[in-house]
Coordinates of N, CA and C and ligand atoms in Angstrom, one line a residue:
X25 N 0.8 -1.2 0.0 CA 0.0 0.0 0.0 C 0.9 1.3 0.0
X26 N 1.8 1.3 1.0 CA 2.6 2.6 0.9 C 3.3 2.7 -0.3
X27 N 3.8 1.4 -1.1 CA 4.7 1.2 -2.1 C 4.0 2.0 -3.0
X28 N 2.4 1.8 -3.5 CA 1.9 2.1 -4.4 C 1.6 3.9 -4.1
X29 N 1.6 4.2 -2.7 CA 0.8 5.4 -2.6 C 2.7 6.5 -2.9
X30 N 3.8 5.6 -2.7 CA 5.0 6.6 -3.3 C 5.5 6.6 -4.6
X31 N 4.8 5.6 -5.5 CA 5.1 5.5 -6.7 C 4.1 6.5 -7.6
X32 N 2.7 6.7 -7.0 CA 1.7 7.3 -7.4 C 2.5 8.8 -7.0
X33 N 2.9 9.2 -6.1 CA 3.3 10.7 -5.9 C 4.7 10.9 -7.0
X34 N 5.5 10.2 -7.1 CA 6.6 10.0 -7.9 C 6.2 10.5 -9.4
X35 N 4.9 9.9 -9.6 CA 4.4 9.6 -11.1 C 3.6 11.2 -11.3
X36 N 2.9 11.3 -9.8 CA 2.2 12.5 -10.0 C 3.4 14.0 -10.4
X37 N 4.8 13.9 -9.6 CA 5.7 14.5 -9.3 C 6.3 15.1 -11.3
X38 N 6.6 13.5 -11.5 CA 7.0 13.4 -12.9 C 6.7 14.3 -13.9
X39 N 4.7 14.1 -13.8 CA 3.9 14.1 -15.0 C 4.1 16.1 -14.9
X40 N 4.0 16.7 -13.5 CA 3.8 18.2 -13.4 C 5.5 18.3 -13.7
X41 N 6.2 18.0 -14.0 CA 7.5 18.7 -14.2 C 7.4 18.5 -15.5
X42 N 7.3 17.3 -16.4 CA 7.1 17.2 -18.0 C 6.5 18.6 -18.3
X43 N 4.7 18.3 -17.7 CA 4.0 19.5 -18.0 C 4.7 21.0 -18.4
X44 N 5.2 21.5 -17.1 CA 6.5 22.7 -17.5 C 7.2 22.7 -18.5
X45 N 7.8 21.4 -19.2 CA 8.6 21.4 -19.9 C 7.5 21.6 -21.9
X46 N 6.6 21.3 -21.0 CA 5.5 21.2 -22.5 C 5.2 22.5 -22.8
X47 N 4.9 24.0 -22.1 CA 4.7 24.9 -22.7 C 5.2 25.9 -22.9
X48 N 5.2 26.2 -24.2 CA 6.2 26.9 -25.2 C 6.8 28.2 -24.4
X49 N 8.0 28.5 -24.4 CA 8.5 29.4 -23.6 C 8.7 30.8 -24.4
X50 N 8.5 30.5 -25.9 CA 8.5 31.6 -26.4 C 9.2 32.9 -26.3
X51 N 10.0 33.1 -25.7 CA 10.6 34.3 -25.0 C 10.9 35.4 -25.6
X52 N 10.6 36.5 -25.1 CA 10.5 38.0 -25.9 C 11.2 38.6 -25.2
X53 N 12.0 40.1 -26.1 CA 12.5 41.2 -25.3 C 11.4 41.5 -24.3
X54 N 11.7 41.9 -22.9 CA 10.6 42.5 -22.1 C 10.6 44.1 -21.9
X55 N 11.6 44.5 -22.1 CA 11.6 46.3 -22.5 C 11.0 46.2 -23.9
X56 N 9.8 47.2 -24.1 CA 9.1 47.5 -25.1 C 10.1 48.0 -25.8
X57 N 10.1 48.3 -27.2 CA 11.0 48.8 -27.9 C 12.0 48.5 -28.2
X58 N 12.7 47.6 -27.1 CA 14.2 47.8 -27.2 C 14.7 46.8 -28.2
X59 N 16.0 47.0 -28.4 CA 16.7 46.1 -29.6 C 18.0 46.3 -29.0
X60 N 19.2 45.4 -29.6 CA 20.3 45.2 -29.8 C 20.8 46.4 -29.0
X61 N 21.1 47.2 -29.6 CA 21.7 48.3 -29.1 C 21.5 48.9 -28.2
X62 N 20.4 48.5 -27.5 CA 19.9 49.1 -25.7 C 20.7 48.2 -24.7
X63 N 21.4 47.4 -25.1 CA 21.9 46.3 -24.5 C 23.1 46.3 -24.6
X64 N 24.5 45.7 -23.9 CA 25.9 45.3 -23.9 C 25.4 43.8 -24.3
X65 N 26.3 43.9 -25.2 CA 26.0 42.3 -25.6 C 27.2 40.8 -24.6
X66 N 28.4 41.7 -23.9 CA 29.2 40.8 -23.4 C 28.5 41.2 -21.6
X67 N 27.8 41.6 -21.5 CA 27.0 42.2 -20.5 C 26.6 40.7 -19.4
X68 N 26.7 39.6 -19.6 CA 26.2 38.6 -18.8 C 27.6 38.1 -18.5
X69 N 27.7 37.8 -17.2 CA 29.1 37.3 -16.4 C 30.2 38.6 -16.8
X70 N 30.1 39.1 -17.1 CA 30.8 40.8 -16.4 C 31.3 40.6 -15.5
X71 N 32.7 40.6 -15.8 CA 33.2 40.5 -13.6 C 34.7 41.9 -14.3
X72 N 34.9 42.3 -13.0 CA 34.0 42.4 -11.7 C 32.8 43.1 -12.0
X73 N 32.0 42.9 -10.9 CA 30.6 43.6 -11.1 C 30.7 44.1 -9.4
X74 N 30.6 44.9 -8.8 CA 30.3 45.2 -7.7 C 29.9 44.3 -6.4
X75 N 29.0 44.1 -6.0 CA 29.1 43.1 -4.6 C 29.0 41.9 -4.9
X76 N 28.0 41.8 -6.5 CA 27.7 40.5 -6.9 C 28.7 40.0 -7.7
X77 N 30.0 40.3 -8.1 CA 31.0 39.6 -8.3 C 31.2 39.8 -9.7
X78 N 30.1 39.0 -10.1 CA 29.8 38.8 -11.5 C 28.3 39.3 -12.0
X79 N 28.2 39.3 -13.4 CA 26.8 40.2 -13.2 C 25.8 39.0 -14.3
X80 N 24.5 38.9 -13.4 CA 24.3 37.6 -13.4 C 22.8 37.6 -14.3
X81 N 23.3 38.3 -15.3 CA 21.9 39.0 -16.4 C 22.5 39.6 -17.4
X82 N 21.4 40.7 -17.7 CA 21.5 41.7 -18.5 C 20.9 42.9 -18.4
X83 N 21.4 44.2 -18.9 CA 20.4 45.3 -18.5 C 20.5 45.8 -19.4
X84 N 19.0 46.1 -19.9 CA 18.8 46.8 -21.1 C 18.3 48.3 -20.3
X85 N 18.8 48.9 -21.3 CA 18.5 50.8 -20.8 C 17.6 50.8 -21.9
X86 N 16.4 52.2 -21.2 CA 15.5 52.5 -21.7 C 15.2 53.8 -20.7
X87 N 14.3 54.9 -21.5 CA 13.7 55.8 -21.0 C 13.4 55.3 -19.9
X88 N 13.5 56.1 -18.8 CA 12.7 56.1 -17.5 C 10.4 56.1 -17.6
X89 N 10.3 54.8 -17.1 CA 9.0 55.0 -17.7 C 8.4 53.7 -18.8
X90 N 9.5 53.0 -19.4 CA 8.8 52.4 -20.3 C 8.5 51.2 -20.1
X91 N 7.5 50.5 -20.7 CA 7.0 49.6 -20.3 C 7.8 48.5 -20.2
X92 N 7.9 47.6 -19.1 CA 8.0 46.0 -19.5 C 7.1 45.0 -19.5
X93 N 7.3 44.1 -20.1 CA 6.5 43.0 -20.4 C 7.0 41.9 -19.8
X94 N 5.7 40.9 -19.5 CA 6.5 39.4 -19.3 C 7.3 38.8 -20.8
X95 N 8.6 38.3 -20.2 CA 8.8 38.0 -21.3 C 8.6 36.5 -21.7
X96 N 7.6 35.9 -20.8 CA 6.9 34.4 -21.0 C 6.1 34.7 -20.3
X97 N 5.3 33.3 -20.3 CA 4.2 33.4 -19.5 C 4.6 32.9 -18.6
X98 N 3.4 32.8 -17.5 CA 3.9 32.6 -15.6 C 3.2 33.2 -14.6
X99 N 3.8 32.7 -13.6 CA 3.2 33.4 -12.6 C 3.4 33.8 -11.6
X100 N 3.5 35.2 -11.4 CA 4.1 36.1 -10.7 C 4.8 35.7 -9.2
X101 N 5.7 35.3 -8.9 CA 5.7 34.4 -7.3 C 6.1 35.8 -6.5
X102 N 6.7 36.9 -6.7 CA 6.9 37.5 -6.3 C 7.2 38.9 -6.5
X103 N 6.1 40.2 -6.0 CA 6.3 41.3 -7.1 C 6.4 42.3 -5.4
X104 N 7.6 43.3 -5.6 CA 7.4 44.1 -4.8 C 8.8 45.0 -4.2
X105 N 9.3 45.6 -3.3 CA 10.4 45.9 -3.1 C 11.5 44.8 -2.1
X106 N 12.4 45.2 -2.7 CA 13.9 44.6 -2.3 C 14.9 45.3 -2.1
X107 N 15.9 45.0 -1.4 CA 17.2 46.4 -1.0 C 18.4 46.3 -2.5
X108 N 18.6 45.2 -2.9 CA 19.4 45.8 -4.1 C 18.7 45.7 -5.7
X109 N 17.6 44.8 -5.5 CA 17.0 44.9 -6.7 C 15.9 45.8 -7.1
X110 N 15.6 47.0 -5.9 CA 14.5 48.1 -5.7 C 13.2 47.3 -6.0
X111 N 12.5 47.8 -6.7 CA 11.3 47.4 -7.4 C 11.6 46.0 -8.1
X112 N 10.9 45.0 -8.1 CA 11.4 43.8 -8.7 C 9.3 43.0 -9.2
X113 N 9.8 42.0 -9.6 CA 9.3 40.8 -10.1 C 9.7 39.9 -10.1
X114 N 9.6 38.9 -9.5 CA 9.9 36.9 -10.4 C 8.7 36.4 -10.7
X115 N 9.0 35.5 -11.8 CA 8.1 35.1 -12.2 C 8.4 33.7 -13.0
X116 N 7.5 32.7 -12.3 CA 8.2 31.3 -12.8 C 7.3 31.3 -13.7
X117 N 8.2 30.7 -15.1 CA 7.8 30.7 -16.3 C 8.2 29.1 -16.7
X118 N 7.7 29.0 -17.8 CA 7.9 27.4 -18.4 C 8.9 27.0 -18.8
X119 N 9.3 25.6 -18.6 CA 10.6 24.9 -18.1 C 11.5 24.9 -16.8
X120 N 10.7 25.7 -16.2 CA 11.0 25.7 -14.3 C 12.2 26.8 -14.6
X121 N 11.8 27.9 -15.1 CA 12.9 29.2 -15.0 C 12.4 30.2 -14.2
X122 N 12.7 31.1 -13.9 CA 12.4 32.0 -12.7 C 13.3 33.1 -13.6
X123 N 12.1 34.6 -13.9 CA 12.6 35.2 -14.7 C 12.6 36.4 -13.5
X124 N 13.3 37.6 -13.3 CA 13.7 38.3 -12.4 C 13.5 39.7 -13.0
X125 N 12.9 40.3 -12.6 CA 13.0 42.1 -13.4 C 13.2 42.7 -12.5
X126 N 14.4 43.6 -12.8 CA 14.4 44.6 -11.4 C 14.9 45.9 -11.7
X127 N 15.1 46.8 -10.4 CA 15.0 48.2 -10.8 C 13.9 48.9 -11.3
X128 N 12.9 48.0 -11.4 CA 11.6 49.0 -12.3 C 11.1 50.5 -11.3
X129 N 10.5 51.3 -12.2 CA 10.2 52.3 -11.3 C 9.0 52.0 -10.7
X130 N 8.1 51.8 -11.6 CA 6.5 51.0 -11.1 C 6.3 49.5 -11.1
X131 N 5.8 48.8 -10.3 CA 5.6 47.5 -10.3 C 3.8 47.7 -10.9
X132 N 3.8 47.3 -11.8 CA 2.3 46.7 -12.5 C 1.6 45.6 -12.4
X133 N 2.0 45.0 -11.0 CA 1.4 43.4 -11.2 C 2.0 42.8 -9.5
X134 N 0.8 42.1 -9.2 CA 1.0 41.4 -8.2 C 1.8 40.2 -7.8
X135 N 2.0 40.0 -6.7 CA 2.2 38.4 -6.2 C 1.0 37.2 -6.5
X136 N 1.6 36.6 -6.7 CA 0.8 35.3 -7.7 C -0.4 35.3 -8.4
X137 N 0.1 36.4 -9.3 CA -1.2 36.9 -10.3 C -0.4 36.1 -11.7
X138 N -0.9 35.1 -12.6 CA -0.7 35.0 -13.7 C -0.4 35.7 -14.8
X139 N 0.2 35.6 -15.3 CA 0.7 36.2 -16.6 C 1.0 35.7 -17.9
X140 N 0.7 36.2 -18.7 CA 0.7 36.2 -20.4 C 1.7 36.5 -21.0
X141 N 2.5 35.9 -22.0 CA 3.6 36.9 -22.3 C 3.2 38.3 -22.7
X142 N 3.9 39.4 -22.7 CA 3.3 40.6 -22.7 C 2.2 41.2 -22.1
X143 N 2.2 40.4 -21.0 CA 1.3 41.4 -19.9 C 2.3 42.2 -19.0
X144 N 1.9 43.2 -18.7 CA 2.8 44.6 -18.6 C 3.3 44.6 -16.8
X145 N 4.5 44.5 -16.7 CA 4.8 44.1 -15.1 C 5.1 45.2 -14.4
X146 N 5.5 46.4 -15.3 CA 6.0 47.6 -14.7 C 6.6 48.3 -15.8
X147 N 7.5 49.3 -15.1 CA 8.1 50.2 -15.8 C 9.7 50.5 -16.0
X148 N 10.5 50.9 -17.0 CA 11.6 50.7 -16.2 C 12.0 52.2 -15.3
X149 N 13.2 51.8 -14.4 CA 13.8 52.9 -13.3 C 14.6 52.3 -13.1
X150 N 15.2 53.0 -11.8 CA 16.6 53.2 -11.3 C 16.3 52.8 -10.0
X151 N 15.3 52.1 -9.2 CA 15.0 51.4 -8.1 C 16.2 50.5 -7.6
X152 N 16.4 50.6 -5.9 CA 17.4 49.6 -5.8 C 18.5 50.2 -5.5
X153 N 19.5 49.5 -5.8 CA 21.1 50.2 -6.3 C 21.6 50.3 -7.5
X154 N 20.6 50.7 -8.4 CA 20.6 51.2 -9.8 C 20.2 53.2 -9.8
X155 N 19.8 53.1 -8.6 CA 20.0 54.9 -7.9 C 21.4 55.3 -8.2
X156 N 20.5 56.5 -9.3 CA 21.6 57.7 -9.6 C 22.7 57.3 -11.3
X157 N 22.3 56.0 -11.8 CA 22.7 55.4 -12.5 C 21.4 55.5 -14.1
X158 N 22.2 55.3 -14.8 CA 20.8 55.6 -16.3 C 19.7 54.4 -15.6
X159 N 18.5 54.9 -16.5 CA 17.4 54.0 -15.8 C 17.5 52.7 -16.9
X160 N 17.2 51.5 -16.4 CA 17.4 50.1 -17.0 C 17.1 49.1 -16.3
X161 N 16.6 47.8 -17.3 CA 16.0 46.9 -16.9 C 16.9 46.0 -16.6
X162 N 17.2 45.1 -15.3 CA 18.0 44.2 -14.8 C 17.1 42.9 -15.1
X163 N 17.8 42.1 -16.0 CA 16.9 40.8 -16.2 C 18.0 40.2 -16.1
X164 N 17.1 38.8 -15.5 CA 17.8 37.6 -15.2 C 16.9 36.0 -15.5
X165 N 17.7 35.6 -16.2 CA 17.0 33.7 -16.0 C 17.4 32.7 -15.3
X166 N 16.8 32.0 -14.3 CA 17.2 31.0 -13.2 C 16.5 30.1 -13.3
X167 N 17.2 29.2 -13.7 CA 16.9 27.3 -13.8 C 16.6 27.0 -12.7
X168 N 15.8 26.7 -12.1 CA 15.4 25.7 -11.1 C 16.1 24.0 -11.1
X169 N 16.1 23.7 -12.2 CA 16.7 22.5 -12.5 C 18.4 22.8 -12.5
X170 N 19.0 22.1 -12.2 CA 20.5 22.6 -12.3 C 20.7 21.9 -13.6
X171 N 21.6 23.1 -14.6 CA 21.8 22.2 -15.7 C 23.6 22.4 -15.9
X172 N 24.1 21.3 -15.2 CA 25.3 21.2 -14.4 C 26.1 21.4 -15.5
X173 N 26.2 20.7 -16.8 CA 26.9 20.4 -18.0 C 27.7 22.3 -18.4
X174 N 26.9 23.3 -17.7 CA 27.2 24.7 -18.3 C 28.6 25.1 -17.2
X175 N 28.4 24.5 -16.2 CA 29.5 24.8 -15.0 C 31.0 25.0 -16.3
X176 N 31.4 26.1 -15.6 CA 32.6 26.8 -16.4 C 34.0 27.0 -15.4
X177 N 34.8 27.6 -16.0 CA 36.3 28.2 -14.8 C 36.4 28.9 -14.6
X178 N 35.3 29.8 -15.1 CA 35.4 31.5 -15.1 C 35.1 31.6 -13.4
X179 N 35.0 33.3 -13.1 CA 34.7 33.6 -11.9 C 33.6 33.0 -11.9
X180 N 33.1 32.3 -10.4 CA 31.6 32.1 -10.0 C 31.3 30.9 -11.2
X181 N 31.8 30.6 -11.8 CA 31.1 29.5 -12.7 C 30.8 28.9 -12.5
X182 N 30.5 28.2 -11.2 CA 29.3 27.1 -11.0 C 28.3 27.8 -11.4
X183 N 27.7 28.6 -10.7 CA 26.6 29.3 -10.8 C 25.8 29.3 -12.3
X184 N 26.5 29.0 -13.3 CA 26.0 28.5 -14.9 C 25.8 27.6 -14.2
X185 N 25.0 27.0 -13.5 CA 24.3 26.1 -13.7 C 23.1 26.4 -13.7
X186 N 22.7 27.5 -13.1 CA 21.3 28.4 -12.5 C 21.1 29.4 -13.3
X187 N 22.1 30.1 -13.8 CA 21.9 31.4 -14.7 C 22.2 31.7 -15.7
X188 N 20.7 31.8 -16.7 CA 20.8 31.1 -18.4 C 21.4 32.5 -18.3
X189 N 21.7 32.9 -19.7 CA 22.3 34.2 -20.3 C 21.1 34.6 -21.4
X190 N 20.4 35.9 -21.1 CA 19.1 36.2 -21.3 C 19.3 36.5 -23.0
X191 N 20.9 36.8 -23.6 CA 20.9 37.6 -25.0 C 21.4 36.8 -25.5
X192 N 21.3 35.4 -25.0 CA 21.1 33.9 -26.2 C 20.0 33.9 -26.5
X193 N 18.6 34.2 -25.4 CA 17.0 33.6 -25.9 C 16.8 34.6 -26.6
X194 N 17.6 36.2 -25.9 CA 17.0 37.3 -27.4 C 17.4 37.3 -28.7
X195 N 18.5 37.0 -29.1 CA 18.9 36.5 -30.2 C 18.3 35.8 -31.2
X196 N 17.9 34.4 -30.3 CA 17.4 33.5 -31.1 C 16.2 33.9 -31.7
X197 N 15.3 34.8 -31.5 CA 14.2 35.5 -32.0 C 14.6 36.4 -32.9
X198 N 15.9 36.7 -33.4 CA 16.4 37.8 -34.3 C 16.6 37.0 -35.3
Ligands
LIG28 ZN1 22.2 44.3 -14.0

């Protein structure tokens, strides 16, 4: 009986992590407007980077003000203020990623509210320790799944195991 009632949670366990992996992740720039050129393109693993070592995203600049978007769908685990990422979002998206926006001036969207790609999460700003600095969007992608194979020698390079590089998925849409 117990055999069957851990093999049943195992299977249940299975089928919802597949599921994640089944819906399309689609991924869009999430600053409206922006392209190539709003961006450093060697901008992900930047070291030094200030307290975080290495810099574990990308920041796209944009007018103070302008919209961002989800750049997948998901749902919101966490919208609200933080001490270095000011104004923020996460938001677990499909394939068990946890997409991160920070710095925004306005937060547009709640804690565990669903999201559509391009439903509007805020704005960008200088929230955070991005004060006093051009206003820009701090994005980041985190694997929940460790995908060990990316581990490198660089500084911090385990941590490629957890943090995709966001201007590979913008690319691949170019
Ligand atoms: Zn940044």
């Amino acid at each position: 009986m117990k055999l069957i009632k851990g093999k049943k949670i195992f299977v249940g366990t299975l089928v919802i992590l597949i599921l994640g992996f089944l819906i399309p992740e689609n991924l869009k720039m999430p600053v409206e407007g922006a392209s190539k050129s709003d961006y450093n393109t060697n901008s992900f693993w930047f070291y030094p980077w200030g307290q975080s070592g290495t810099h574990k995203g990308v920041d796209v600049f944009a007018r103070k003000g302008t919209t961002i978007n989800a750049s997948t769908p998901g749902v919101v685990l966490y919208a609200g203020n933080i001490r270095v990422g000011g104004n923020v979002a996460i938001v677990l998206g499909p394939k068990w990623r946890l997409h991160y926006y920070a710095h925004m001036d306005e937060v547009k969207t709640a804690s565990f509210s669903l999201v559509g790609s391009e439903t509007i999460l805020g704005t960008v700003g200088t929230s955070g320790n991005a004060k006093g600095k051009p206003p820009h969007l701090h994005y980041s992608i985190l694997t929940l799944i460790p995908y060990v194979w990316r581990i490198d020698s660089d500084e911090q390079g385990w941590k490629k195991m957890f943090y995709l590089n966001p201007i590979k998925y913008f690319e691949m849409r170019n």
